[in-house]
């Protein structure tokens, strides 16, 4: 944030930030420590976080959660009602929060005005390059999908310049489809490989055949992306983020993203544990058989060669270009070869997952990507391996669940990363003071 952005925009009668510091909840702890003069920004973020979290909980919980009023926010944050009201007015002015019609209440006095995230105003772009598709999706703070473009193709051993050109064109289409007045906060791109979160470039995406590619620099050359802040992350880590938000899996789980490659992400207490470089969760390259077939990574017998999408299609007697729907149809029609292919992939996956659960004590394993629709044919084999191989299984079975984050979890998770940055620094979105 620049100093200009940090300067007070206006002088409300009671300076909301100066009232008193708010209780440091989890949202507050994620923030940068409050600097001199940034207390109001800190409290602004705290209030916004509360409104966003309530809407997120409402979206995922079975029973709907009522949007909070100003008084509810004051109670939850420990700020005074006057302070919260002034902060909420700023957030409404910045088009980050909106008011719903007042709710009828049994209590005397003015009816409470429910607060919700603003819709169609501030937008995060979530993009993905994977082995057989490229896509872009625009989400707003309310979690609404404003635009989505996707194109299928074969990007095995592809030229990054060409593929990123395809992506840039989709970004242009999505931007053109946004409602008037929508403001883009940035883009996060999900990639099926090792993204160095310290230094930025994609290190390795074995199935794309990309190594040490400066993706951000290549994208910046396209007018559709020019001027848009772009960050990169691993696709499984991003999909797990969407899954954690959907909330059905629990607090600590391993998310498995089955595609041509097999990514995974470790979620501990609701947060993705990406590891020191951001490289955790390469489940697809754990070993099933030392003497097994050669993998795209150069090693032998990786899980991917037994349970990845290409391996599954080959075992079922199909062409690797065919979509997962052909496997679903064949399995549904009782085709024995397909059923066998799925059972044996489930066994290999179960062995790898049992190794993981023996190392990291999680409550659940969540099957995502193509494994979500295929789960009815995979789960029994996975569960059998976990039961027989996980030492602690007799006392606490790791549940095997199916992802609820939808078909575009990595893109959704990527957009959420962008929107979270907005939520962490709402002061940057306040309207500039009148000259
Ligand atoms: Zn491998």
XYZ file of C-alpha atoms and ligand atoms in Angstrom:
436
model
C 0.000 0.000 0.000
C 1.261 3.451 -0.807
C 1.302 6.253 1.739
C -1.347 8.013 -0.265
C -3.625 5.000 0.035
C -2.960 4.811 3.751
C -3.868 8.452 4.372
C -7.345 9.029 5.823
C -9.848 9.622 3.036
C -12.189 11.657 5.150
C -12.614 12.668 8.766
C -15.726 11.035 10.193
C -17.069 12.468 13.460
C -15.715 9.484 15.375
C -12.590 8.083 13.727
C -13.489 4.420 13.527
C -9.915 3.236 13.563
C -9.018 5.275 16.591
C -11.808 3.861 18.740
C -9.779 0.966 20.111
C -7.875 -1.913 18.651
C -10.053 -4.830 17.734
C -9.721 -8.292 19.175
C -7.123 -10.245 17.212
C -9.078 -13.109 15.673
C -7.690 -15.444 12.999
C -8.492 -12.898 10.313
C -6.551 -10.247 12.195
C -3.550 -12.509 12.711
C -3.249 -13.089 8.983
C -2.828 -9.373 8.463
C 0.503 -7.631 8.390
C 1.193 -6.267 11.879
C -0.505 -2.900 12.401
C 1.886 -0.062 11.608
C 1.706 3.434 12.998
C -1.336 5.067 11.401
C -2.667 1.847 9.942
C -5.042 0.946 12.745
C -8.039 2.083 10.766
C -6.978 0.002 7.750
C -6.573 -2.946 10.090
C -10.072 -2.506 11.524
C -11.507 -1.921 8.065
C -10.097 -5.305 6.993
C -11.438 -6.922 10.173
C -14.981 -5.711 9.505
C -14.851 -6.727 5.844
C -13.480 -10.148 6.759
C -16.384 -10.693 9.128
C -18.963 -9.882 6.434
C -17.161 -12.101 3.881
C -16.740 -15.009 6.298
C -20.414 -14.905 7.257
C -21.380 -15.090 3.578
C -18.861 -17.911 2.972
C -20.222 -19.869 5.942
C -23.748 -19.284 4.656
C -22.765 -20.659 1.273
C -21.223 -23.862 2.614
C -23.186 -24.718 5.761
C -26.267 -26.897 5.554
C -28.343 -24.388 7.500
C -28.243 -20.841 6.117
C -26.321 -18.272 8.183
C -28.050 -14.899 8.411
C -25.957 -11.982 7.106
C -24.667 -9.906 10.037
C -25.916 -6.434 10.919
C -23.646 -3.597 12.098
C -24.482 -4.575 15.683
C -23.529 -8.213 15.007
C -20.192 -7.096 13.550
C -19.551 -4.925 16.608
C -20.231 -7.850 18.933
C -18.016 -10.208 16.934
C -15.059 -7.852 16.501
C -15.094 -6.042 19.854
C -15.224 -2.657 18.108
C -17.776 -0.037 19.223
C -21.024 0.192 17.248
C -20.173 3.748 16.194
C -16.789 2.640 14.892
C -18.267 -0.303 13.006
C -20.948 1.868 11.443
C -18.383 4.358 10.135
C -16.175 1.525 8.803
C -19.154 -0.137 7.119
C -20.033 3.184 5.446
C -16.494 3.318 4.041
C -16.766 -0.270 2.777
C -20.118 0.492 1.137
C -18.582 3.602 -0.467
C -15.753 1.433 -1.796
C -18.384 -0.994 -3.217
C -16.941 -3.871 -1.201
C -20.020 -4.334 1.025
C -23.716 -3.912 0.250
C -26.849 -3.614 2.366
C -29.896 -5.837 1.982
C -33.403 -4.583 2.749
C -33.925 -4.393 6.539
C -34.915 -7.671 8.129
C -38.094 -7.741 10.193
C -37.223 -8.383 13.814
C -39.151 -9.108 16.983
C -37.024 -6.586 18.871
C -38.152 -3.009 19.352
C -36.418 -0.174 17.523
C -35.059 0.158 14.009
C -34.886 -3.115 12.050
C -31.368 -4.480 11.467
C -29.856 -3.980 8.008
C -28.118 -7.187 6.819
C -24.633 -6.717 5.352
C -23.390 -8.832 2.462
C -20.358 -8.786 0.132
C -20.980 -6.490 -2.832
C -21.747 -8.313 -6.057
C -20.440 -7.448 -9.514
C -18.052 -4.756 -8.276
C -14.554 -6.045 -7.433
C -13.503 -9.083 -9.441
C -10.754 -11.696 -9.180
C -9.718 -13.717 -12.239
C -8.877 -17.369 -11.702
C -7.108 -18.998 -14.646
C -5.782 -22.474 -15.298
C -3.493 -24.131 -17.809
C -3.760 -27.894 -17.579
C -2.784 -30.749 -19.846
C -6.087 -30.942 -21.712
C -7.744 -27.581 -21.113
C -7.135 -23.882 -20.553
C -9.673 -21.698 -18.774
C -10.417 -18.375 -17.117
C -13.152 -17.532 -14.656
C -14.204 -14.253 -13.013
C -15.561 -14.290 -9.461
C -16.821 -11.377 -7.388
C -16.660 -10.904 -3.618
C -20.069 -12.535 -3.243
C -18.640 -15.709 -4.825
C -20.720 -15.243 -7.980
C -19.248 -16.398 -11.316
C -19.486 -13.383 -13.629
C -17.849 -14.953 -16.668
C -16.197 -18.223 -17.670
C -14.312 -19.265 -20.792
C -12.640 -22.586 -21.371
C -11.105 -24.320 -24.333
C -10.051 -27.951 -24.618
C -6.873 -29.003 -26.370
C -3.854 -31.258 -26.112
C -1.087 -29.384 -24.307
C 1.258 -32.306 -23.658
C 4.808 -31.162 -24.432
C 3.465 -27.857 -25.660
C 5.083 -24.536 -26.456
C 4.467 -22.163 -23.512
C 4.377 -19.141 -25.824
C 1.550 -20.648 -27.881
C -0.472 -21.918 -24.901
C -0.159 -18.655 -22.992
C -1.376 -16.889 -26.135
C -4.518 -19.070 -25.999
C -4.926 -18.153 -22.335
C -4.458 -14.429 -22.990
C -7.202 -14.515 -25.634
C -9.576 -16.119 -23.101
C -8.647 -13.427 -20.553
C -9.636 -10.831 -23.149
C -13.017 -12.537 -23.684
C -13.719 -12.769 -19.959
C -12.800 -9.120 -19.411
C -15.126 -8.086 -22.227
C -17.969 -10.066 -20.625
C -17.698 -8.348 -17.202
C -20.505 -6.025 -16.135
C -20.002 -2.271 -16.477
C -18.195 -0.787 -13.517
C -16.571 -4.053 -12.419
C -12.997 -3.486 -11.253
C -10.366 -6.196 -11.768
C -8.195 -6.892 -8.734
C -5.791 -9.223 -10.542
C -5.363 -12.729 -11.828
C -4.009 -15.926 -10.329
C -2.991 -18.734 -12.681
C -3.151 -22.392 -11.648
C -0.445 -24.602 -13.152
C 0.039 -28.381 -12.908
C 3.559 -28.325 -11.548
C 6.142 -26.753 -9.299
C 5.695 -23.013 -8.951
C 8.451 -21.334 -6.966
C 6.525 -19.109 -4.612
C 9.672 -17.325 -3.558
C 10.935 -16.291 -6.979
C 7.933 -16.686 -9.267
C 8.735 -18.795 -12.329
C 7.212 -22.161 -13.045
C 10.037 -24.617 -12.350
C 8.601 -27.792 -13.817
C 5.307 -29.066 -15.217
C 6.235 -32.565 -16.456
C 3.059 -33.275 -18.433
C 3.129 -29.908 -20.192
C 6.840 -30.428 -20.789
C 7.569 -26.951 -19.362
C 10.724 -26.253 -17.375
C 11.878 -22.904 -15.925
C 9.266 -20.833 -17.750
C 8.796 -17.187 -16.730
C 5.034 -17.368 -17.222
C 4.297 -13.921 -15.791
C 6.712 -12.219 -18.190
C 5.297 -14.139 -21.177
C 1.733 -13.164 -20.247
C 2.664 -9.519 -19.722
C 3.465 -9.264 -23.436
C -0.215 -9.734 -24.335
C -2.446 -6.643 -24.466
C -5.314 -8.639 -22.872
C -3.219 -9.156 -19.737
C -1.187 -5.960 -19.810
C -1.429 -4.033 -16.546
C -3.118 -6.899 -14.689
C -1.238 -8.140 -11.631
C -0.608 -11.868 -12.208
C 0.487 -14.481 -9.707
C 1.026 -18.222 -10.132
C 0.301 -21.212 -7.928
C 0.034 -24.975 -8.076
C -3.379 -26.154 -9.294
C -3.960 -28.721 -6.527
C -3.148 -26.162 -3.826
C -5.684 -23.779 -5.360
C -8.378 -26.446 -5.787
C -7.864 -27.404 -2.127
C -8.459 -23.791 -1.194
C -11.845 -23.872 -2.940
C -12.587 -27.177 -1.206
C -11.636 -25.769 2.214
C -14.028 -22.873 1.560
C -16.820 -25.250 0.539
C -16.240 -26.624 3.998
C -17.549 -30.178 3.715
C -14.207 -31.972 4.092
C -13.388 -30.830 7.631
C -10.384 -28.975 8.948
C -7.462 -31.210 8.051
C -7.495 -33.262 4.885
C -5.537 -34.269 1.838
C -7.065 -33.021 -1.394
C -6.277 -35.180 -4.418
C -6.583 -33.638 -7.859
C -6.795 -36.373 -10.475
C -6.055 -35.192 -14.019
C -3.440 -36.456 -16.490
C -1.102 -35.754 -13.584
C -2.064 -36.334 -9.968
C -1.610 -33.330 -7.721
C -2.441 -33.155 -4.057
C -2.623 -30.488 -1.400
C -2.325 -30.771 2.336
C -4.879 -28.724 4.276
C -4.146 -28.391 8.000
C -6.625 -26.575 10.237
C -8.286 -25.039 7.192
C -5.073 -23.638 5.665
C -3.179 -25.082 2.701
C 0.273 -26.264 3.791
C 2.273 -25.729 0.600
C 5.727 -26.385 2.042
C 8.881 -24.289 2.109
C 8.897 -23.543 -1.636
C 5.246 -24.292 -2.339
C 6.125 -27.721 -3.697
C 4.296 -30.064 -1.300
C 1.797 -32.637 -2.445
C 3.397 -34.227 -5.516
C 1.436 -37.408 -4.894
C 1.563 -38.388 -8.578
C 5.329 -38.896 -8.338
C 5.319 -41.069 -5.254
C 6.436 -44.591 -6.096
C 4.098 -47.513 -6.594
C 6.669 -49.859 -8.172
C 10.403 -49.186 -8.505
C 10.528 -51.271 -11.695
C 7.349 -49.779 -13.163
C 6.922 -47.831 -16.411
C 8.868 -44.639 -17.099
C 7.075 -41.474 -15.940
C 7.102 -38.029 -17.615
C 9.304 -36.892 -14.700
C 12.036 -39.361 -15.746
C 11.648 -41.751 -12.806
C 10.042 -45.193 -12.876
C 6.802 -46.494 -11.401
C 5.212 -43.213 -10.277
C 1.545 -43.308 -9.207
C 0.640 -41.195 -12.244
C 1.544 -44.131 -14.492
C -1.109 -46.262 -12.748
C -3.876 -43.857 -11.816
C -3.443 -40.711 -13.942
C -6.059 -40.003 -16.615
C -3.911 -41.238 -19.521
C -3.010 -44.432 -17.657
C -6.669 -45.053 -16.833
C -7.811 -44.552 -20.422
C -5.074 -46.841 -21.749
C -5.921 -49.569 -19.234
C -9.571 -49.294 -20.270
C -8.587 -49.740 -23.935
C -9.271 -46.110 -24.870
C -7.363 -43.364 -26.588
C -5.729 -40.813 -24.259
C -7.446 -37.968 -26.150
C -10.863 -39.163 -25.028
C -12.630 -37.299 -22.227
C -13.326 -38.805 -18.830
C -17.028 -39.024 -19.767
C -16.295 -42.103 -21.923
C -14.946 -43.888 -18.845
C -18.002 -42.850 -16.852
C -20.346 -44.091 -19.556
C -18.504 -47.397 -19.957
C -18.308 -48.003 -16.215
C -21.979 -47.106 -15.848
C -22.871 -49.582 -18.594
C -21.027 -52.332 -16.712
C -18.048 -52.674 -19.075
C -15.752 -55.161 -17.332
C -12.450 -53.872 -18.756
C -13.233 -50.328 -17.581
C -14.273 -51.566 -14.149
C -10.997 -53.509 -13.875
C -8.972 -50.449 -14.936
C -10.704 -48.313 -12.321
C -10.278 -50.936 -9.584
C -6.592 -51.274 -10.238
C -6.127 -47.484 -10.396
C -8.014 -47.248 -7.086
C -5.665 -49.805 -5.545
C -2.561 -47.903 -6.648
C -4.067 -44.649 -5.428
C -4.971 -46.304 -2.118
C -1.390 -47.535 -1.609
C 0.004 -44.033 -2.183
C -2.643 -42.485 0.064
C -1.966 -45.008 2.832
C 1.699 -43.997 2.759
C 0.655 -40.373 3.053
C -1.819 -40.940 5.913
C 0.816 -42.933 7.814
C 3.074 -39.850 7.591
C 0.549 -37.053 8.094
C -2.393 -37.542 10.433
C -5.397 -36.065 8.573
C -9.082 -36.751 9.141
C -10.042 -37.197 5.494
C -8.890 -37.776 1.943
C -10.896 -35.852 -0.649
C -11.069 -37.114 -4.226
C -11.168 -34.223 -6.699
C -10.651 -33.610 -10.415
C -11.681 -36.619 -12.537
C -11.700 -38.748 -9.361
C -14.848 -36.947 -8.166
C -17.185 -38.336 -10.870
C -15.266 -41.661 -10.896
C -15.434 -42.032 -7.100
C -18.215 -44.677 -7.146
C -15.779 -47.031 -8.952
C -12.614 -46.026 -7.064
C -13.582 -45.570 -3.451
C -13.890 -49.218 -2.352
C -10.375 -50.021 -3.529
C -8.957 -46.882 -1.896
C -10.728 -47.597 1.402
C -9.512 -51.218 1.396
C -5.882 -50.089 1.033
C -6.234 -47.446 3.760
C -7.810 -49.973 6.148
C -5.110 -52.574 5.621
C -2.071 -50.259 5.474
C -2.663 -47.321 7.815
C -1.365 -48.286 11.246
C -3.884 -46.120 13.120
C -6.869 -47.204 10.990
C -8.339 -49.359 13.783
C -8.749 -46.260 15.982
C -9.554 -43.540 13.478
C -10.327 -44.290 9.871
C -9.334 -41.521 7.485
C -12.601 -40.816 5.695
C -12.612 -40.949 1.904
C -14.811 -38.187 0.548
C -15.650 -36.665 -2.806
C -14.800 -33.050 -3.607
C -17.689 -30.606 -3.380
C -15.786 -27.633 -4.828
C -17.210 -28.185 -8.329
C -15.718 -28.797 -11.754
C -13.572 -25.683 -11.773
C -12.083 -25.853 -8.291
C -8.566 -24.732 -9.266
C -9.888 -21.681 -11.141
C -12.234 -20.846 -8.261
C -9.397 -21.228 -5.761
C -7.203 -18.992 -7.921
C -9.874 -16.271 -8.013
C -10.258 -16.621 -4.241
C -6.534 -15.920 -3.789
C -6.960 -12.613 -5.634
C -10.088 -11.712 -3.664
C -8.418 -12.571 -0.379
C -5.748 -10.009 -1.133
C -8.532 -7.446 -1.605
C -10.077 -8.505 1.708
C -6.716 -8.106 3.449
C -6.270 -4.543 2.209
C -9.653 -2.901 1.618
C -8.194 0.568 2.260
C -6.562 0.388 -1.177
C -10.081 0.278 -2.665
C -11.487 3.376 -0.956
C -12.458 6.050 -3.455
C -9.838 8.771 -3.884
C -10.646 11.906 -1.864
C -12.231 14.744 -3.825
C -9.658 17.343 -4.861
Zn 6.924 -39.217 -11.967
